Amino acid sequence: MTDYSIWVLEYAAVEKFPFSVMLYGPQHQGTRKLPYAYALLKGKGETILIDTGYDHVAFGKQLADSYGVSNYHGPREVLAECGVSPEDVTKVFITHAHFDHMGAIHLFPNAKFYLQKHELDQWLWALSLGQEFRFLSGGGDPADIARAVDAAREGRLELIDGDREDVLPGIDVHLAKDTHTYGSMYVTLRNDGERESSDKWIFAGDLIYTYDNLTGLDPDAPQIVPIGLAVGSQHNLIFSSVEMLKSVGGEVRRVIPVHEDRLKDTFPSRLTDAGLQVVEIALADGETSKVS
Amino acid sequence: MANDAVMGEDQAMLEYLSAAQAVQSLLKQILSQVGGYALLLMTSKNSHLQPVEAIISAQKAVEQAMDDVRALRVPADAAHHYHHLKKAAQATCWTFAAADACRRAGADEVERDALARALRTATGHLRTTAGLLPGFELVDFGQACCAMHAQMANSERSA
């Protein structure tokens, strides 16, 4: 029995992204495509997103001109590939408070949002340190916080304090403290509904950018190599990766990095007319494929 | 003479840009802090949540920001920008008063609405400043996924 369908939906991309940011250490080793994407889960009466993407109205031109982010498409168009509209989304798990993960709260008017309290507490602390410490609070947008306040006022935002099981049926969340951000969160889906699940998937947020973070580059000598961007520590990134891997019995493909371009080769996928990948990871009982 | 006048205008604009960027950066930081505190207020079961140290320091900083806004020398070409910067600073001040009101006994939806509205107004004006002149972006993309790509793209352009 499969409870939830799972798709990863690309909404923009950086075509030439330096590999040294995706994998800590290997300088001058070229570039890879970095897709911007969110995960869509559908089942048990819920339509769930892992992250929202960013607000193109505010940053689209700047990101395109200065940062090479191309082919942005909004959630109405992207979700339609799976027969979903933004209004259908009932729950959103925000893995961390960077603009490209929580920058579109306002586009999902009926959704309830979940964010780690530690992310907010420590961000406030980092902001109070002064301008010379701005590295510790970068990537955040005050407008996102104002929109989060709007959602909270309507009872649509919940701060989660640490790990919690069964936030929704079969869905657990985990705090990966002081890693990519202070309160990064990863999401576990037990897709057979069992506590000791044999069909578990993990949505890693930006704790990993690529499967290579979990395997290293040498197949004969696997190792965990953290991403190259953290306000916490590489140590914490490594051990959160170990935790995620252990949780899925060491099966690397079950830890989903949405920025991984090779997802399209790992799972069934198709390219939309807009040039965006739709990756189909699981189909709930009774659901029809969106890639075939 | 005409050239001198143009150079004088350019210099005045450069001075405004430099000073206003510092003010906007401070306002952005303050607004993020009070916004975060508002989020804690609205999600906490304890409606009398005491301001954390970060908010106390932000409240002091907003007075400095208001003084800095008043002290700006505004060239004619920056008048529109200054209008929104000043409005952003004023609205940021209101957010602290609104947050205090939310913490008072008996505070209800009216106070919560006022706080959310003040935050929306302040961020709206601040975002407008970002679109009117270069160098006023609201997000520091230096810590974003695309940051290193930008450095590479810039070096490719200059090569």
Short mmCIF file of C-alpha atoms in Angstrom, two decimals:
data_model
loop_
_atom_site.label_atom_id
_atom_site.label_comp_id
_atom_site.label_asym_id
_atom_site.label_seq_id
_atom_site.Cartn_x
_atom_site.Cartn_y
_atom_site.Cartn_z
CA MET A 1 0.00 0.00 0.00
CA THR A 2 1.33 3.45 -0.96
CA ASP A 3 -0.26 6.38 0.88
CA TYR A 4 1.19 9.40 -0.90
CA SER A 5 2.19 10.28 -4.45
CA ILE A 6 5.50 12.16 -4.59
CA TRP A 7 6.73 14.48 -7.31
CA VAL A 8 9.70 16.84 -7.41
CA LEU A 9 8.87 19.84 -9.55
CA GLU A 10 11.55 22.08 -11.02
CA TYR A 11 10.54 25.77 -11.19
CA ALA A 12 13.82 27.47 -12.24
CA ALA A 13 17.52 26.64 -12.57
CA VAL A 14 21.07 27.89 -12.56
CA GLU A 15 22.63 26.19 -15.57
CA LYS A 16 26.26 26.59 -14.49
CA PHE A 17 26.62 26.32 -10.75
CA PRO A 18 30.08 25.85 -9.20
CA PHE A 19 30.48 22.31 -7.98
CA SER A 20 32.54 23.50 -5.00
CA VAL A 21 29.41 24.93 -3.37
CA MET A 22 27.48 21.71 -3.82
CA LEU A 23 30.30 19.64 -2.37
CA TYR A 24 32.67 21.14 0.19
CA GLY A 25 36.28 21.07 -0.93
CA PRO A 26 36.72 20.38 -4.63
CA GLN A 27 37.70 23.82 -5.95
CA HIS A 28 38.05 24.54 -9.67
CA GLN A 29 36.21 21.39 -10.68
CA GLY A 30 33.72 22.98 -12.98
CA THR A 31 30.01 23.47 -12.81
CA ARG A 32 26.76 21.56 -12.72
CA LYS A 33 23.17 22.51 -13.33
CA LEU A 34 21.41 23.46 -10.08
CA PRO A 35 17.64 23.09 -10.43
CA TYR A 36 15.39 25.06 -8.09
CA ALA A 37 12.53 22.77 -7.13
CA TYR A 38 9.97 21.85 -4.49
CA ALA A 39 8.43 18.50 -3.62
CA LEU A 40 4.70 17.83 -3.94
CA LEU A 41 3.05 15.09 -1.88
CA LYS A 42 -0.56 14.08 -2.43
CA GLY A 43 -2.50 11.58 -0.36
CA LYS A 44 -4.54 10.98 2.81
CA GLY A 45 -6.73 13.94 1.83
CA GLU A 46 -3.79 16.34 1.88
CA THR A 47 -1.87 18.22 -0.80
CA ILE A 48 1.52 19.02 0.68
CA LEU A 49 4.52 21.02 -0.46
CA ILE A 50 8.02 20.83 0.90
CA ASP A 51 9.07 24.51 0.52
CA THR A 52 7.40 27.21 -1.55
CA GLY A 53 10.00 28.56 -3.97
CA TYR A 54 10.64 32.31 -4.19
CA ASP A 55 8.74 35.45 -5.09
CA HIS A 56 9.58 36.17 -8.69
CA VAL A 57 7.87 39.57 -8.63
CA ALA A 58 10.35 40.79 -6.05
CA PHE A 59 13.58 39.17 -7.17
CA GLY A 60 13.10 37.68 -10.61
CA LYS A 61 14.98 40.30 -12.59
CA GLN A 62 17.81 40.58 -10.08
CA LEU A 63 18.24 36.81 -9.87
CA ALA A 64 18.16 36.48 -13.64
CA ASP A 65 20.55 39.36 -14.37
CA SER A 66 23.05 38.94 -11.56
CA TYR A 67 22.85 35.31 -10.55
CA GLY A 68 21.99 33.47 -13.73
CA VAL A 69 18.76 31.97 -12.43
CA SER A 70 16.75 31.16 -15.53
CA ASN A 71 13.45 29.71 -16.67
CA TYR A 72 11.40 30.70 -13.62
CA HIS A 73 7.78 29.59 -13.67
CA GLY A 74 5.25 30.26 -10.92
CA PRO A 75 3.53 27.61 -8.84
CA ARG A 76 0.24 27.86 -10.76
CA GLU A 77 1.93 26.72 -13.92
CA VAL A 78 4.32 24.27 -12.25
CA LEU A 79 1.73 22.53 -10.06
CA ALA A 80 -0.70 22.27 -12.98
CA GLU A 81 1.61 19.61 -14.43
CA CYS A 82 0.29 17.39 -11.62
CA GLY A 83 -3.29 18.66 -11.78
CA VAL A 84 -2.92 20.81 -8.66
CA SER A 85 -3.49 24.54 -8.12
CA PRO A 86 -1.89 26.71 -5.39
CA GLU A 87 -5.31 26.97 -3.74
CA ASP A 88 -5.40 23.16 -3.38
CA VAL A 89 -2.27 23.08 -1.22
CA THR A 90 -3.24 22.27 2.38
CA LYS A 91 0.12 22.02 4.15
CA VAL A 92 3.64 23.34 3.54
CA PHE A 93 6.77 22.25 5.38
CA ILE A 94 9.40 25.00 5.20
CA THR A 95 12.80 23.35 5.50
CA HIS A 96 14.57 26.66 6.25
CA ALA A 97 14.02 30.40 6.04
CA HIS A 98 16.00 31.27 2.91
CA PHE A 99 14.19 33.30 0.27
CA ASP A 100 14.11 30.45 -2.26
CA HIS A 101 12.43 28.08 0.21
CA MET A 102 9.90 30.30 2.03
CA GLY A 103 9.60 33.23 -0.36
CA ALA A 104 6.16 32.44 -1.73
CA ILE A 105 3.97 31.91 1.34
CA HIS A 106 1.47 34.42 -0.03
CA LEU A 107 0.84 32.31 -3.12
CA PHE A 108 -0.74 29.48 -1.10
CA PRO A 109 -3.77 31.09 0.56
CA ASN A 110 -5.29 27.96 2.06
CA ALA A 111 -2.16 26.24 3.32
CA LYS A 112 -0.91 25.77 6.84
CA PHE A 113 2.86 26.26 7.21
CA TYR A 114 5.35 24.51 9.48
CA LEU A 115 8.74 26.00 10.39
CA GLN A 116 11.25 25.19 13.12
CA LYS A 117 11.17 27.60 16.10
CA HIS A 118 14.94 27.31 16.43
CA GLU A 119 15.32 28.79 12.94
CA LEU A 120 13.42 31.91 13.98
CA ASP A 121 14.98 32.24 17.46
CA GLN A 122 18.54 32.03 16.21
CA TRP A 123 17.90 34.23 13.19
CA LEU A 124 16.66 36.94 15.58
CA TRP A 125 19.77 36.48 17.67
CA ALA A 126 22.07 36.65 14.63
CA LEU A 127 20.38 39.85 13.45
CA SER A 128 21.03 41.49 16.80
CA LEU A 129 24.80 41.00 16.45
CA GLY A 130 25.20 43.83 13.96
CA GLN A 131 26.15 44.35 10.34
CA GLU A 132 29.58 42.74 10.53
CA PHE A 133 27.83 39.45 11.36
CA ARG A 134 25.39 39.61 8.44
CA PHE A 135 26.72 36.36 6.96
CA LEU A 136 24.84 34.61 9.78
CA SER A 137 21.47 36.01 8.77
CA GLY A 138 21.83 36.31 5.00
CA GLY A 139 19.45 34.78 2.50
CA GLY A 140 16.43 35.92 4.51
CA ASP A 141 13.88 38.49 3.39
CA PRO A 142 11.99 40.72 5.88
CA ALA A 143 9.01 40.61 3.52
CA ASP A 144 8.86 36.81 3.96
CA ILE A 145 8.64 37.31 7.71
CA ALA A 146 5.83 39.85 7.29
CA ARG A 147 3.93 37.32 5.15
CA ALA A 148 4.60 34.60 7.72
CA VAL A 149 3.10 36.92 10.34
CA ASP A 150 -0.01 37.26 8.16
CA ALA A 151 -0.29 33.48 7.97
CA ALA A 152 0.25 33.15 11.73
CA ARG A 153 -2.44 35.76 12.43
CA GLU A 154 -4.83 33.59 10.44
CA GLY A 155 -3.76 30.52 12.43
CA ARG A 156 -1.96 29.10 9.41
CA LEU A 157 1.59 28.94 10.72
CA GLU A 158 2.98 26.69 13.41
CA LEU A 159 6.46 26.82 14.87
CA ILE A 160 7.73 23.34 15.67
CA ASP A 161 10.19 22.91 18.51
CA GLY A 162 12.51 20.06 17.49
CA ASP A 163 11.57 16.62 16.21
CA ARG A 164 7.90 15.62 15.98
CA GLU A 165 6.31 12.41 14.79
CA ASP A 166 3.07 12.23 12.82
CA VAL A 167 2.66 15.93 12.13
CA LEU A 168 0.47 14.45 9.42
CA PRO A 169 -0.28 10.75 8.98
CA GLY A 170 3.01 9.03 8.19
CA ILE A 171 4.98 12.29 8.17
CA ASP A 172 7.63 13.17 10.77
CA VAL A 173 9.85 16.24 10.97
CA HIS A 174 13.36 16.52 12.37
CA LEU A 175 15.48 19.46 13.47
CA ALA A 176 19.00 19.48 12.00
CA LYS A 177 20.33 22.11 14.36
CA ASP A 178 23.13 24.48 13.34
CA THR A 179 23.75 23.04 9.89
CA HIS A 180 23.01 24.83 6.59
CA THR A 181 20.94 27.22 8.72
CA TYR A 182 20.34 27.31 12.46
CA GLY A 183 17.03 25.49 12.35
CA SER A 184 17.03 23.49 9.14
CA MET A 185 14.37 20.81 9.10
CA TYR A 186 14.13 17.59 7.16
CA VAL A 187 10.93 15.71 6.55
CA THR A 188 10.42 11.94 6.67
CA LEU A 189 7.54 10.25 4.88
CA ARG A 190 6.67 6.68 5.88
CA ASN A 191 4.74 5.87 2.75
CA ASP A 192 3.25 2.62 4.00
CA GLY A 193 2.06 4.29 7.19
CA GLU A 194 4.05 1.88 9.35
CA ARG A 195 6.19 3.07 12.23
CA GLU A 196 8.94 0.67 11.16
CA SER A 197 8.49 1.56 7.53
CA SER A 198 10.01 -0.29 4.62
CA ASP A 199 8.99 2.53 2.26
CA LYS A 200 10.55 5.63 3.77
CA TRP A 201 11.52 8.82 1.93
CA ILE A 202 13.42 11.81 3.29
CA PHE A 203 13.16 15.36 1.99
CA ALA A 204 16.49 16.88 2.90
CA GLY A 205 15.96 20.57 2.17
CA ASP A 206 19.42 22.06 1.66
CA LEU A 207 21.17 19.68 4.07
CA ILE A 208 22.44 18.06 0.90
CA TYR A 209 22.53 19.48 -2.63
CA THR A 210 23.45 16.27 -4.44
CA TYR A 211 23.65 12.53 -3.87
CA ASP A 212 27.43 13.04 -3.96
CA ASN A 213 27.13 14.60 -0.48
CA LEU A 214 26.13 11.13 0.75
CA THR A 215 28.59 9.07 -1.27
CA GLY A 216 31.61 11.22 -2.10
CA LEU A 217 33.12 11.05 -5.57
CA ASP A 218 35.14 7.85 -5.30
CA PRO A 219 32.90 4.76 -5.58
CA ASP A 220 35.70 2.63 -4.14
CA ALA A 221 35.97 4.77 -1.01
CA PRO A 222 32.54 6.22 -0.19
CA GLN A 223 32.37 9.08 2.28
CA ILE A 224 30.00 11.79 3.40
CA VAL A 225 31.03 15.23 2.18
CA PRO A 226 29.02 18.24 3.35
CA ILE A 227 27.72 21.06 1.19
CA GLY A 228 29.85 24.18 0.95
CA LEU A 229 27.45 26.63 2.56
CA ALA A 230 26.65 26.61 6.27
CA VAL A 231 26.10 28.99 9.19
CA GLY A 232 26.37 25.99 11.49
CA SER A 233 29.14 23.50 10.97
CA GLN A 234 30.36 20.90 8.52
CA HIS A 235 30.45 18.52 11.48
CA ASN A 236 26.70 18.93 12.05
CA LEU A 237 25.98 18.61 8.33
CA ILE A 238 27.89 15.35 8.19
CA PHE A 239 26.10 13.86 11.18
CA SER A 240 22.66 14.97 10.01
CA SER A 241 23.47 13.21 6.72
CA VAL A 242 24.43 10.08 8.65
CA GLU A 243 21.14 10.28 10.53
CA MET A 244 19.12 10.60 7.32
CA LEU A 245 20.97 7.77 5.60
CA LYS A 246 20.62 5.49 8.60
CA SER A 247 16.90 6.19 8.69
CA VAL A 248 16.46 4.80 5.16
CA GLY A 249 18.74 1.82 5.69
CA GLY A 250 21.59 3.38 3.73
CA GLU A 251 19.59 3.57 0.50
CA VAL A 252 20.95 6.81 -0.94
CA ARG A 253 18.22 7.42 -3.52
CA ARG A 254 15.61 7.65 -0.73
CA VAL A 255 17.16 10.88 0.60
CA ILE A 256 15.82 13.47 -1.82
CA PRO A 257 17.93 16.56 -2.61
CA VAL A 258 15.68 18.86 -4.65
CA HIS A 259 18.69 20.68 -6.12
CA GLU A 260 20.02 17.39 -7.62
CA ASP A 261 19.78 17.42 -11.42
CA ARG A 262 20.21 13.63 -11.55
CA LEU A 263 16.82 13.03 -9.89
CA LYS A 264 15.44 12.98 -13.43
CA ASP A 265 17.65 9.97 -14.24
CA THR A 266 17.09 8.22 -10.90
CA PHE A 267 13.28 8.22 -11.13
CA PRO A 268 10.73 8.34 -13.97
CA SER A 269 10.53 11.89 -15.30
CA ARG A 270 9.51 14.10 -18.17
CA LEU A 271 10.40 17.53 -19.51
CA THR A 272 7.46 19.94 -19.74
CA ASP A 273 6.81 22.31 -22.64
CA ALA A 274 8.35 25.03 -20.45
CA GLY A 275 11.59 23.05 -20.18
CA LEU A 276 11.08 22.04 -16.53
CA GLN A 277 11.56 18.55 -15.12
CA VAL A 278 8.72 16.66 -13.44
CA VAL A 279 10.17 13.78 -11.42
CA GLU A 280 7.82 11.08 -10.18
CA ILE A 281 9.10 9.29 -7.09
CA ALA A 282 6.00 7.43 -5.96
CA LEU A 283 2.37 6.97 -6.95
CA ALA A 284 -0.33 6.50 -4.33
CA ASP A 285 -2.84 3.71 -4.81
CA GLY A 286 -5.30 4.85 -7.50
CA GLU A 287 -3.19 7.80 -8.71
CA THR A 288 -2.26 8.09 -12.39
CA SER A 289 1.25 8.83 -13.57
CA LYS A 290 2.08 12.42 -14.48
CA VAL A 291 5.17 11.52 -16.45
CA SER A 292 4.04 8.79 -18.82
CA MET B 1 29.68 75.82 -15.56
CA ALA B 2 27.10 73.36 -16.81
CA ASN B 3 29.59 70.55 -16.29
CA ASP B 4 30.25 71.72 -12.73
CA ALA B 5 26.53 71.64 -12.00
CA VAL B 6 26.19 68.10 -13.37
CA MET B 7 29.20 66.94 -11.37
CA GLY B 8 27.71 68.53 -8.27
CA GLU B 9 24.44 66.70 -8.81
CA ASP B 10 26.26 63.42 -9.35
CA GLN B 11 28.24 63.91 -6.17
CA ALA B 12 25.10 64.73 -4.21
CA MET B 13 23.47 61.56 -5.52
CA LEU B 14 26.50 59.45 -4.67
CA GLU B 15 26.52 60.84 -1.15
CA TYR B 16 22.81 60.13 -0.82
CA LEU B 17 23.22 56.57 -2.09
CA SER B 18 25.98 55.83 0.37
CA ALA B 19 24.18 57.27 3.39
CA ALA B 20 20.75 55.92 2.45
CA GLN B 21 22.07 52.40 1.88
CA ALA B 22 23.32 52.31 5.46
CA VAL B 23 19.94 53.51 6.72
CA GLN B 24 18.04 51.00 4.60
CA SER B 25 20.28 48.20 5.75
CA LEU B 26 19.62 49.12 9.38
CA LEU B 27 15.87 49.33 8.76
CA LYS B 28 15.93 45.92 7.06
CA GLN B 29 17.64 44.42 10.08
CA ILE B 30 15.24 46.08 12.55
CA LEU B 31 12.21 45.06 10.53
CA SER B 32 13.38 41.46 10.38
CA GLN B 33 13.84 41.47 14.14
CA VAL B 34 10.46 42.95 14.99
CA GLY B 35 8.85 40.73 12.34
CA GLY B 36 10.41 37.67 13.91
CA TYR B 37 9.23 38.78 17.33
CA ALA B 38 5.72 39.32 15.94
CA LEU B 39 5.82 35.78 14.61
CA LEU B 40 6.76 34.49 18.05
CA LEU B 41 3.95 36.55 19.60
CA MET B 42 1.35 35.22 17.20
CA THR B 43 2.38 31.59 17.48
CA SER B 44 3.11 31.48 21.21
CA LYS B 45 0.56 30.17 23.66
CA ASN B 46 1.91 32.79 26.04
CA SER B 47 0.37 36.07 24.86
CA HIS B 48 2.49 38.01 27.36
CA LEU B 49 5.74 36.85 25.79
CA GLN B 50 8.48 39.19 26.99
CA PRO B 51 10.60 40.91 24.33
CA VAL B 52 13.83 39.03 23.77
CA GLU B 53 17.15 40.90 24.00
CA ALA B 54 17.24 41.22 20.22
CA ILE B 55 14.00 43.21 20.24
CA ILE B 56 15.11 45.53 22.97
CA SER B 57 18.23 46.38 20.97
CA ALA B 58 16.15 46.75 17.79
CA GLN B 59 13.86 49.23 19.53
CA LYS B 60 16.87 51.38 20.40
CA ALA B 61 18.19 51.05 16.85
CA VAL B 62 14.96 52.27 15.27
CA GLU B 63 15.37 55.64 17.00
CA GLN B 64 18.83 55.87 15.48
CA ALA B 65 17.40 54.95 12.09
CA MET B 66 14.80 57.72 12.32
CA ASP B 67 17.53 60.23 13.18
CA ASP B 68 19.60 58.99 10.25
CA VAL B 69 16.65 59.34 7.88
CA ARG B 70 16.05 62.92 9.01
CA ALA B 71 19.73 63.72 8.54
CA LEU B 72 19.87 62.57 4.91
CA ARG B 73 20.60 65.28 2.32
CA VAL B 74 18.23 64.45 -0.52
CA PRO B 75 18.97 65.46 -4.12
CA ALA B 76 15.96 66.10 -6.32
CA ASP B 77 16.42 62.85 -8.25
CA ALA B 78 16.22 60.86 -5.01
CA ALA B 79 13.08 62.52 -3.66
CA HIS B 80 10.81 59.61 -4.55
CA HIS B 81 13.23 57.12 -3.03
CA TYR B 82 13.54 59.19 0.13
CA HIS B 83 9.75 59.40 0.45
CA HIS B 84 9.49 55.61 0.67
CA LEU B 85 12.54 55.28 2.92
CA LYS B 86 11.02 57.75 5.38
CA LYS B 87 7.65 55.99 5.25
CA ALA B 88 9.39 52.66 5.86
CA ALA B 89 11.14 54.10 8.92
CA GLN B 90 7.89 55.54 10.29
CA ALA B 91 6.02 52.30 9.76
CA THR B 92 8.85 50.37 11.41
CA CYS B 93 8.41 52.58 14.48
CA TRP B 94 4.68 51.75 14.49
CA THR B 95 5.45 48.04 14.52
CA PHE B 96 7.06 48.34 17.96
CA ALA B 97 4.04 50.16 19.36
CA ALA B 98 1.77 47.58 17.75
CA ALA B 99 3.82 44.70 19.20
CA ASP B 100 3.57 46.29 22.67
CA ALA B 101 -0.19 46.58 22.24
CA CYS B 102 -0.38 42.90 21.30
CA ARG B 103 1.30 41.93 24.55
CA ARG B 104 -1.13 43.88 26.74
CA ALA B 105 -3.85 42.06 28.64
CA GLY B 106 -7.03 41.85 26.59
CA ALA B 107 -5.27 42.28 23.26
CA ASP B 108 -7.32 40.72 20.49
CA GLU B 109 -7.63 40.52 16.73
CA VAL B 110 -7.66 44.31 16.38
CA GLU B 111 -4.18 44.61 17.88
CA ARG B 112 -2.89 41.62 15.95
CA ASP B 113 -4.26 43.04 12.71
CA ALA B 114 -2.60 46.38 13.44
CA LEU B 115 0.76 44.69 13.96
CA ALA B 116 0.49 42.66 10.76
CA ARG B 117 -0.61 45.78 8.85
CA ALA B 118 2.30 47.85 10.16
CA LEU B 119 4.75 45.14 9.11
CA ARG B 120 3.18 44.92 5.66
CA THR B 121 3.34 48.70 5.27
CA ALA B 122 6.97 48.91 6.36
CA THR B 123 8.16 46.05 4.16
CA GLY B 124 6.12 47.43 1.26
CA HIS B 125 7.88 50.81 1.43
CA LEU B 126 11.26 49.18 1.97
CA ARG B 127 10.73 46.94 -1.04
CA THR B 128 9.79 49.98 -3.12
CA THR B 129 13.12 51.62 -2.23
CA ALA B 130 14.85 48.49 -3.54
CA GLY B 131 13.24 48.96 -6.94
CA LEU B 132 13.93 52.69 -7.32
CA LEU B 133 17.71 52.92 -7.05
CA PRO B 134 20.53 50.38 -7.38
CA GLY B 135 22.16 48.94 -4.29
CA PHE B 136 19.08 48.66 -2.10
CA GLU B 137 18.27 44.95 -2.52
CA LEU B 138 16.35 43.49 0.41
CA VAL B 139 17.93 40.05 0.37
CA ASP B 140 21.63 39.46 0.86
CA PHE B 141 22.11 36.76 -1.74
CA GLY B 142 25.65 36.22 -0.47
CA GLN B 143 24.42 33.29 1.58
CA ALA B 144 21.98 32.00 -1.01
CA CYS B 145 22.57 28.98 -3.19
CA CYS B 146 23.32 31.16 -6.18
CA ALA B 147 25.93 33.33 -4.45
CA MET B 148 29.09 31.71 -5.74
CA HIS B 149 27.67 31.58 -9.20
CA ALA B 150 27.37 35.34 -9.14
CA GLN B 151 31.03 35.75 -8.26
CA MET B 152 31.97 33.45 -11.10
CA ALA B 153 29.68 35.23 -13.56
CA ASN B 154 31.13 38.59 -12.57
CA SER B 155 34.71 37.40 -13.02
CA GLU B 156 33.80 35.92 -16.42
CA ARG B 157 32.32 39.27 -17.42
CA SER B 158 35.40 41.21 -16.35
CA ALA B 159 37.84 38.77 -18.00
#
